[in-house]
Amino acid sequence: MPLIRTALLVCTAALCATAQAQSIKPGLWEMQSKMGGNPQMDQAMAQMQKQMASMPPAQRKQMEDMLAKQGMSMPSAAAGGGMSTKLCITPEMAAKQDLPVQEKGDCTNTVTSRSGNVMKMSFVCKNPPSSGEGTYTFTGDTAYTMQMQMKSTHQGKPQNMTMDGSGKWLAASCGNIKPVK
């Protein structure tokens, strides 16, 4: 599970840079990502999905509710795996073109270039140590796609991962999803 925790932190850190490229619409956003390129990660994610599927309904609902409180859900393996996260972007965040900064992992995001609707960025996280770079392509102020390459270390061994993702604006109101502070 430490490898999945690392990937989730890296994923969240990477998602936190998306608004720095273009103007984005305030409100509720859904961000989907799928990790790949690492057999151990793929196996761990498949095992976690299998464990979730085999839980008694009450226990699975409790786990899903816990994830939902954080704006997250895990699609089933049949749905292609991956993670779905909902974030609330306040009007102030959108005006500053700034999404919440990932506090866990002590991460730094840097926009390395912008051209038209494309932004390239890099990030470095200290805990767990990881780094990466990615490309975001925006479709107006309500959607984007992204591809990332990430490096980390697990049990003293270097790990390389990829992440494909997308984000889309869902609604002006964030409902019960609170902005990350």
XYZ file of N, CA and C in Angstrom:
543
model
N 0.797 -1.209 0.000
C 0.000 0.000 0.000
C 0.841 1.276 0.000
N 2.109 1.273 0.500
C 2.886 2.500 0.437
C 3.053 2.997 -1.005
N 3.165 2.096 -1.957
C 3.330 2.493 -3.352
C 2.078 3.209 -3.843
N 0.909 2.732 -3.461
C -0.339 3.398 -3.862
C -0.437 4.757 -3.191
N -0.048 4.831 -1.904
C -0.079 6.112 -1.194
C 0.827 7.123 -1.898
N 2.019 6.686 -2.305
C 2.930 7.552 -3.041
C 2.279 8.036 -4.323
N 1.678 7.123 -5.063
C 1.055 7.492 -6.335
C -0.087 8.473 -6.122
N -0.888 8.275 -5.083
C -2.000 9.183 -4.828
C -1.501 10.574 -4.453
N -0.422 10.650 -3.650
C 0.142 11.949 -3.311
C 0.684 12.640 -4.557
N 1.392 11.875 -5.377
C 1.944 12.425 -6.604
C 0.810 12.886 -7.507
N -0.221 12.078 -7.611
C -1.375 12.415 -8.443
C -1.997 13.720 -7.974
N -2.228 13.849 -6.683
C -2.838 15.057 -6.155
C -1.936 16.253 -6.356
N -0.626 16.081 -6.148
C 0.313 17.188 -6.361
C 0.272 17.635 -7.812
N 0.211 16.687 -8.714
C 0.177 17.027 -10.135
C -1.112 17.745 -10.490
N -2.225 17.302 -9.949
C -3.508 17.939 -10.244
C -3.544 19.364 -9.729
N -2.801 19.647 -8.685
C -2.833 20.975 -8.084
C -2.188 22.040 -8.955
N -1.506 21.656 -9.995
C -0.871 22.649 -10.862
C -1.743 23.016 -12.048
N -2.838 22.328 -12.267
C -3.574 22.499 -13.512
C -4.101 23.902 -13.736
N -4.542 24.581 -12.717
C -5.169 25.883 -12.927
C -4.170 26.966 -13.250
N -2.901 26.719 -13.046
C -1.919 27.753 -13.278
C -1.730 28.040 -14.765
N -2.258 27.204 -15.642
C -2.019 27.390 -17.066
C -2.978 28.381 -17.694
N -4.220 28.219 -17.471
C -5.242 28.981 -18.161
C -6.276 29.445 -17.143
N -7.191 30.254 -17.596
C -8.315 30.614 -16.748
C -9.189 29.386 -16.585
N -9.666 29.160 -15.380
C -10.586 28.053 -15.150
C -11.829 28.595 -14.479
N -12.881 27.881 -14.649
C -14.175 28.263 -14.111
C -14.244 27.838 -12.642
N -14.714 28.709 -11.746
C -14.882 28.299 -10.353
C -16.050 27.324 -10.221
N -16.002 26.502 -9.197
C -17.067 25.552 -8.934
C -16.528 24.169 -8.705
N -17.371 23.183 -8.929
C -17.022 21.788 -8.689
C -16.348 21.199 -9.917
N -15.172 20.609 -9.719
C -14.405 19.958 -10.768
C -14.248 18.489 -10.447
N -14.281 17.670 -11.485
C -13.975 16.245 -11.341
C -12.689 15.979 -12.103
N -11.745 15.344 -11.422
C -10.465 15.027 -12.025
C -10.264 13.526 -11.969
N -10.044 12.927 -13.130
C -9.855 11.482 -13.215
C -8.427 11.199 -13.632
N -7.858 10.158 -13.037
C -6.489 9.794 -13.386
C -6.322 8.289 -13.306
N -5.437 7.807 -14.141
C -5.120 6.383 -14.142
C -3.610 6.242 -14.205
N -3.087 5.515 -13.239
C -1.651 5.272 -13.174
C -1.306 4.073 -14.047
N -0.079 4.058 -14.546
C 0.385 2.934 -15.347
C 1.896 2.908 -15.385
N 2.411 1.973 -16.155
C 3.846 1.895 -16.347
C 4.614 1.247 -15.229
N 3.911 0.751 -14.211
C 4.579 0.135 -13.081
C 3.804 -1.123 -12.717
N 4.351 -2.308 -13.012
C 3.620 -3.550 -12.730
C 3.220 -3.701 -11.261
N 4.079 -3.263 -10.340
C 3.737 -3.361 -8.918
C 2.540 -2.480 -8.597
N 2.524 -1.278 -9.149
C 1.406 -0.362 -8.919
C 0.125 -0.931 -9.505
N 0.212 -1.431 -10.731
C -0.970 -2.012 -11.372
C -1.514 -3.173 -10.548
N -0.611 -4.018 -10.052
C -1.015 -5.170 -9.240
C -1.635 -4.719 -7.918
N -1.022 -3.726 -7.267
C -1.548 -3.231 -5.995
C -2.929 -2.601 -6.185
N -3.112 -1.836 -7.275
C -4.413 -1.214 -7.533
C -5.469 -2.278 -7.820
N -5.102 -3.281 -8.609
C -6.042 -4.370 -8.907
C -6.408 -5.122 -7.630
N -5.418 -5.350 -6.762
C -5.690 -6.043 -5.505
C -6.612 -5.209 -4.617
N -6.380 -3.898 -4.560
C -7.232 -3.046 -3.741
C -8.661 -3.041 -4.288
N -8.814 -2.988 -5.616
C -10.144 -3.026 -6.207
C -10.826 -4.366 -5.919
N -10.061 -5.449 -5.960
C -10.610 -6.777 -5.671
C -11.063 -6.853 -4.216
N -10.248 -6.301 -3.309
C -10.615 -6.295 -1.891
C -11.885 -5.481 -1.661
N -11.990 -4.333 -2.334
C -13.197 -3.514 -2.194
C -14.419 -4.284 -2.684
N -14.283 -4.965 -3.824
C -15.404 -5.712 -4.399
C -15.838 -6.867 -3.508
N -14.893 -7.446 -2.758
C -15.232 -8.608 -1.926
C -15.677 -8.224 -0.509
N -15.666 -6.947 -0.181
C -16.104 -6.515 1.150
C -17.602 -6.720 1.300
N -18.042 -7.003 2.515
C -19.490 -7.019 2.754
C -20.059 -5.646 2.387
N -21.294 -5.595 1.906
C -21.872 -4.327 1.451
C -21.751 -3.176 2.452
N -21.975 -3.442 3.734
C -21.906 -2.370 4.737
C -20.473 -1.833 4.864
N -19.496 -2.713 4.834
C -18.102 -2.302 4.952
C -17.655 -1.535 3.688
N -18.073 -2.018 2.520
C -17.730 -1.339 1.267
C -18.351 0.056 1.248
N -19.614 0.163 1.695
C -20.273 1.467 1.748
C -19.524 2.402 2.694
N -19.060 1.887 3.818
C -18.300 2.703 4.767
C -17.014 3.225 4.106
N -16.324 2.377 3.372
C -15.099 2.776 2.682
C -15.416 3.801 1.588
N -16.464 3.555 0.815
C -16.850 4.490 -0.243
C -17.260 5.836 0.348
N -17.972 5.813 1.498
C -18.371 7.056 2.153
C -17.155 7.834 2.643
N -16.157 7.117 3.171
C -14.937 7.767 3.642
C -14.228 8.455 2.473
N -14.127 7.768 1.344
C -13.506 8.356 0.160
C -14.332 9.537 -0.347
N -15.656 9.384 -0.333
C -16.537 10.440 -0.834
C -16.398 11.720 -0.014
N -16.182 11.603 1.296
C -16.000 12.786 2.139
C -14.768 13.575 1.717
N -13.821 12.894 1.078
C -12.610 13.545 0.585
C -12.747 13.884 -0.896
N -13.952 13.690 -1.444
C -14.200 14.004 -2.843
C -13.615 12.978 -3.787
N -13.394 11.748 -3.315
C -12.747 10.732 -4.133
C -13.641 9.519 -4.314
N -13.401 8.800 -5.394
C -14.048 7.514 -5.596
C -13.091 6.642 -6.388
N -13.256 5.349 -6.262
C -12.436 4.408 -7.013
C -13.339 3.612 -7.928
N -13.241 3.836 -9.231
C -14.035 3.027 -10.144
C -13.627 1.565 -10.043
N -14.521 0.695 -10.422
C -14.218 -0.734 -10.384
C -13.236 -1.096 -11.482
N -12.626 -2.260 -11.353
C -11.693 -2.731 -12.376
C -12.402 -2.832 -13.723
N -13.683 -3.165 -13.704
C -14.450 -3.278 -14.941
C -14.573 -1.927 -15.641
N -14.513 -0.843 -14.855
C -14.619 0.497 -15.425
C -13.259 1.038 -15.872
N -12.230 0.216 -15.820
C -10.917 0.638 -16.281
C -9.986 1.077 -15.174
N -10.430 1.003 -13.928
C -9.571 1.371 -12.810
C -9.363 2.868 -12.742
N -8.422 3.255 -11.923
C -8.105 4.664 -11.780
C -8.810 5.300 -10.610
N -8.642 6.599 -10.504
C -9.216 7.360 -9.401
C -10.006 8.528 -9.967
N -11.033 8.888 -9.241
C -11.816 10.062 -9.567
C -11.842 10.937 -8.321
N -11.490 12.214 -8.486
C -11.444 13.140 -7.365
C -12.258 14.367 -7.709
N -13.022 14.840 -6.746
C -13.767 16.079 -6.934
C -13.111 17.156 -6.078
N -12.923 18.322 -6.680
C -12.327 19.459 -5.992
C -13.226 20.669 -6.142
N -13.256 21.473 -5.114
C -13.999 22.723 -5.154
C -13.015 23.854 -5.424
N -13.235 24.583 -6.501
C -12.416 25.731 -6.857
C -13.235 26.982 -6.559
N -12.774 27.768 -5.590
C -13.496 28.980 -5.213
C -13.277 30.064 -6.276
N -14.148 31.069 -6.311
C -13.929 32.183 -7.240
C -12.563 32.851 -7.019
N -12.115 32.918 -5.759
C -10.814 33.518 -5.456
C -9.676 32.688 -6.051
N -9.772 31.352 -5.939
C -8.752 30.466 -6.521
C -8.723 30.622 -8.037
N -9.912 30.665 -8.647
C -9.992 30.791 -10.107
C -9.423 32.132 -10.562
N -9.717 33.210 -9.814
C -9.206 34.534 -10.176
C -7.686 34.578 -10.101
N -7.116 33.867 -9.131
C -5.654 33.818 -8.994
C -5.036 32.762 -9.902
N -5.889 32.022 -10.626
C -5.444 30.899 -11.452
C -4.595 29.955 -10.613
N -5.135 29.603 -9.437
C -4.376 28.791 -8.502
C -5.292 27.771 -7.843
N -4.962 26.524 -7.990
C -5.671 25.464 -7.280
C -5.032 25.274 -5.921
N -5.669 24.528 -5.030
C -5.086 24.306 -3.712
C -3.723 23.633 -3.833
N -2.825 24.019 -2.970
C -1.488 23.420 -2.947
C -1.539 22.140 -2.122
N -0.930 21.098 -2.630
C -0.872 19.829 -1.920
C 0.011 19.993 -0.689
N -0.586 19.895 0.500
C 0.178 20.057 1.731
C 0.907 18.772 2.107
N 0.269 17.624 1.898
C 0.912 16.355 2.217
C 2.011 16.117 1.199
N 3.145 15.673 1.663
C 4.233 15.338 0.767
C 5.207 16.470 0.531
N 4.883 17.683 1.020
C 5.768 18.832 0.849
C 6.184 18.959 -0.614
N 5.216 19.264 -1.479
C 5.426 19.283 -2.930
C 5.545 20.700 -3.472
N 6.350 20.845 -4.511
C 6.515 22.103 -5.217
C 6.196 21.877 -6.688
N 5.318 22.703 -7.252
C 4.953 22.630 -8.668
C 5.551 23.826 -9.397
N 6.058 23.605 -10.606
C 6.631 24.677 -11.409
C 6.100 24.577 -12.831
N 5.521 25.666 -13.322
C 5.113 25.722 -14.725
C 6.377 26.009 -15.524
N 6.734 25.116 -16.455
C 7.967 25.273 -17.219
C 7.741 25.952 -18.561
N 6.529 25.852 -19.128
C 6.220 26.584 -20.357
C 4.721 26.625 -20.584
N 4.304 27.653 -21.344
C 2.912 27.809 -21.745
C 2.898 28.272 -23.193
N 2.049 27.638 -23.964
C 1.903 28.043 -25.358
C 0.484 27.709 -25.787
N -0.286 28.744 -26.104
C -1.680 28.528 -26.488
C -2.441 27.852 -25.362
N -3.005 26.698 -25.658
C -3.791 25.976 -24.652
C -2.992 24.846 -23.989
N -1.669 24.850 -24.144
C -0.822 23.785 -23.599
C 0.097 24.341 -22.521
N 0.153 23.635 -21.406
C 1.044 23.983 -20.317
C 1.913 22.771 -19.987
N 3.201 23.026 -19.778
C 4.098 21.977 -19.305
C 4.516 22.350 -17.898
N 4.576 21.342 -17.021
C 4.924 21.597 -15.628
C 5.809 20.483 -15.103
N 6.435 20.768 -13.972
C 7.200 19.744 -13.265
C 6.872 19.868 -11.786
N 7.151 18.812 -11.038
C 6.925 18.852 -9.603
C 7.984 18.023 -8.894
N 8.191 18.351 -7.623
C 9.086 17.600 -6.746
C 8.386 17.499 -5.402
N 8.317 16.296 -4.854
C 7.759 16.071 -3.525
C 8.866 15.496 -2.636
N 8.891 15.946 -1.378
C 9.928 15.489 -0.458
C 9.535 14.239 0.316
N 8.220 14.068 0.592
C 7.811 12.958 1.441
C 6.529 12.338 0.909
N 6.588 11.216 0.264
C 7.777 10.450 -0.101
C 8.488 11.123 -1.272
N 9.806 10.913 -1.382
C 10.557 11.541 -2.466
C 10.027 11.098 -3.832
N 9.688 12.074 -4.659
C 9.180 11.788 -5.994
C 9.311 13.046 -6.842
N 9.286 12.860 -8.144
C 9.359 13.993 -9.056
C 8.705 13.593 -10.367
N 8.446 14.582 -11.202
C 7.852 14.263 -12.489
C 7.624 15.493 -13.321
N 7.139 15.240 -14.523
C 6.795 16.320 -15.433
C 5.593 15.899 -16.247
N 4.852 16.895 -16.694
C 3.644 16.570 -17.433
C 3.232 17.659 -18.391
N 2.283 17.317 -19.231
C 1.727 18.233 -20.213
C 0.214 18.253 -20.054
N -0.337 19.457 -19.949
C -1.778 19.659 -19.845
C -2.260 20.363 -21.098
N -3.354 19.886 -21.661
C -3.968 20.525 -22.815
C -5.386 20.935 -22.419
N -5.641 22.243 -22.458
C -6.924 22.780 -22.015
C -7.892 22.939 -23.174
N -9.163 22.658 -22.887
C -10.258 22.879 -23.822
C -11.129 23.954 -23.181
N -10.793 25.190 -23.407
C -11.522 26.282 -22.769
C -11.266 26.312 -21.274
N -12.229 26.861 -20.525
C -12.059 26.985 -19.080
C -12.802 25.892 -18.309
N -13.269 24.845 -19.031
C -14.060 23.816 -18.355
C -13.529 22.389 -18.522
N -12.375 22.209 -19.165
C -11.878 20.839 -19.335
C -10.398 20.837 -19.721
N -9.738 19.728 -19.419
C -8.357 19.527 -19.833
C -8.057 18.036 -19.879
N -6.979 17.687 -20.566
C -6.407 16.340 -20.521
C -4.953 16.510 -20.108
N -4.362 15.436 -19.575
C -2.970 15.526 -19.185
C -2.288 14.172 -19.254
N -0.971 14.240 -19.451
C -0.111 13.061 -19.425
C 1.091 13.424 -18.561
N 1.476 12.494 -17.673
C 2.613 12.736 -16.781
C 3.543 11.534 -16.741
N 4.804 11.819 -16.470
C 5.796 10.792 -16.183
C 6.332 11.115 -14.790
N 6.382 10.099 -13.920
C 6.790 10.309 -12.538
C 7.861 9.319 -12.134
N 8.700 9.753 -11.196
C 9.752 8.909 -10.642
C 9.643 8.966 -9.128
N 9.813 7.806 -8.496
C 9.840 7.746 -7.042
C 10.712 6.562 -6.644
N 10.828 6.359 -5.347
C 11.593 5.235 -4.828
C 10.701 4.464 -3.871
N 10.675 3.148 -4.023
C 9.896 2.286 -3.137
C 10.807 1.169 -2.654
N 10.961 1.081 -1.344
C 11.833 0.078 -0.726
C 13.229 0.119 -1.346
N 13.731 1.345 -1.552
C 15.080 1.540 -2.062
C 15.250 1.334 -3.551
N 14.186 1.007 -4.252
C 14.280 0.763 -5.692
C 13.582 1.887 -6.452
N 14.212 2.374 -7.532
C 13.556 3.413 -8.336
C 12.301 2.876 -9.008
N 11.277 3.692 -9.039
C 10.001 3.338 -9.658
C 9.639 4.406 -10.676
N 9.229 3.999 -11.848
C 8.738 4.924 -12.867
C 7.267 4.646 -13.101
N 6.480 5.701 -13.204
C 5.050 5.569 -13.425
C 4.610 6.587 -14.457
N 3.499 6.309 -15.081
C 2.857 7.273 -15.957
C 1.474 7.555 -15.392
N 0.915 8.672 -15.761
C -0.450 8.974 -15.359
C -1.115 9.712 -16.512
N -2.257 9.217 -16.904
C -3.108 9.891 -17.878
C -4.322 10.388 -17.121
N -4.763 11.564 -17.437
C -5.900 12.082 -16.700
C -6.668 13.124 -17.476
N -7.748 13.544 -16.850
C -8.593 14.585 -17.426
C -9.314 15.294 -16.297
N -9.742 16.487 -16.579
C -10.518 17.249 -15.615
C -11.665 17.916 -16.335
N -12.779 18.019 -15.627
C -13.910 18.719 -16.222
C -14.693 19.435 -15.137
N -15.199 20.581 -15.515
C -16.034 21.384 -14.643
C -17.405 20.740 -14.596
N -17.961 20.593 -13.383
C -19.262 19.940 -13.236
C -20.399 20.915 -12.951
N -20.140 21.882 -12.057
C -21.228 22.768 -11.634
C -20.666 24.007 -10.960
N -21.474 25.058 -10.938
C -21.062 26.286 -10.261
C -21.027 26.102 -8.748
N -21.899 25.250 -8.236
C -21.951 24.982 -6.797
C -21.133 23.745 -6.461
N -20.373 23.831 -5.376
C -19.560 22.688 -4.947
C -20.336 21.715 -4.070
N -21.572 22.040 -3.738
C -22.364 21.141 -2.895
C -21.676 20.913 -1.566
N -21.492 19.644 -1.183
C -20.880 19.331 0.112
C -19.360 19.147 0.010
N -18.759 19.408 -1.160
C -17.301 19.306 -1.308
C -16.708 20.656 -0.886
N -15.867 20.620 0.124
C -15.258 21.834 0.658
C -13.942 22.127 -0.062
N -13.615 23.403 -0.242
C -12.317 23.749 -0.831
C -11.178 23.243 0.051
N -10.107 22.782 -0.578
C -8.927 22.368 0.179
C -8.210 23.622 0.622
N -7.772 23.634 1.873
C -7.089 24.840 2.395
C -5.620 24.581 2.496
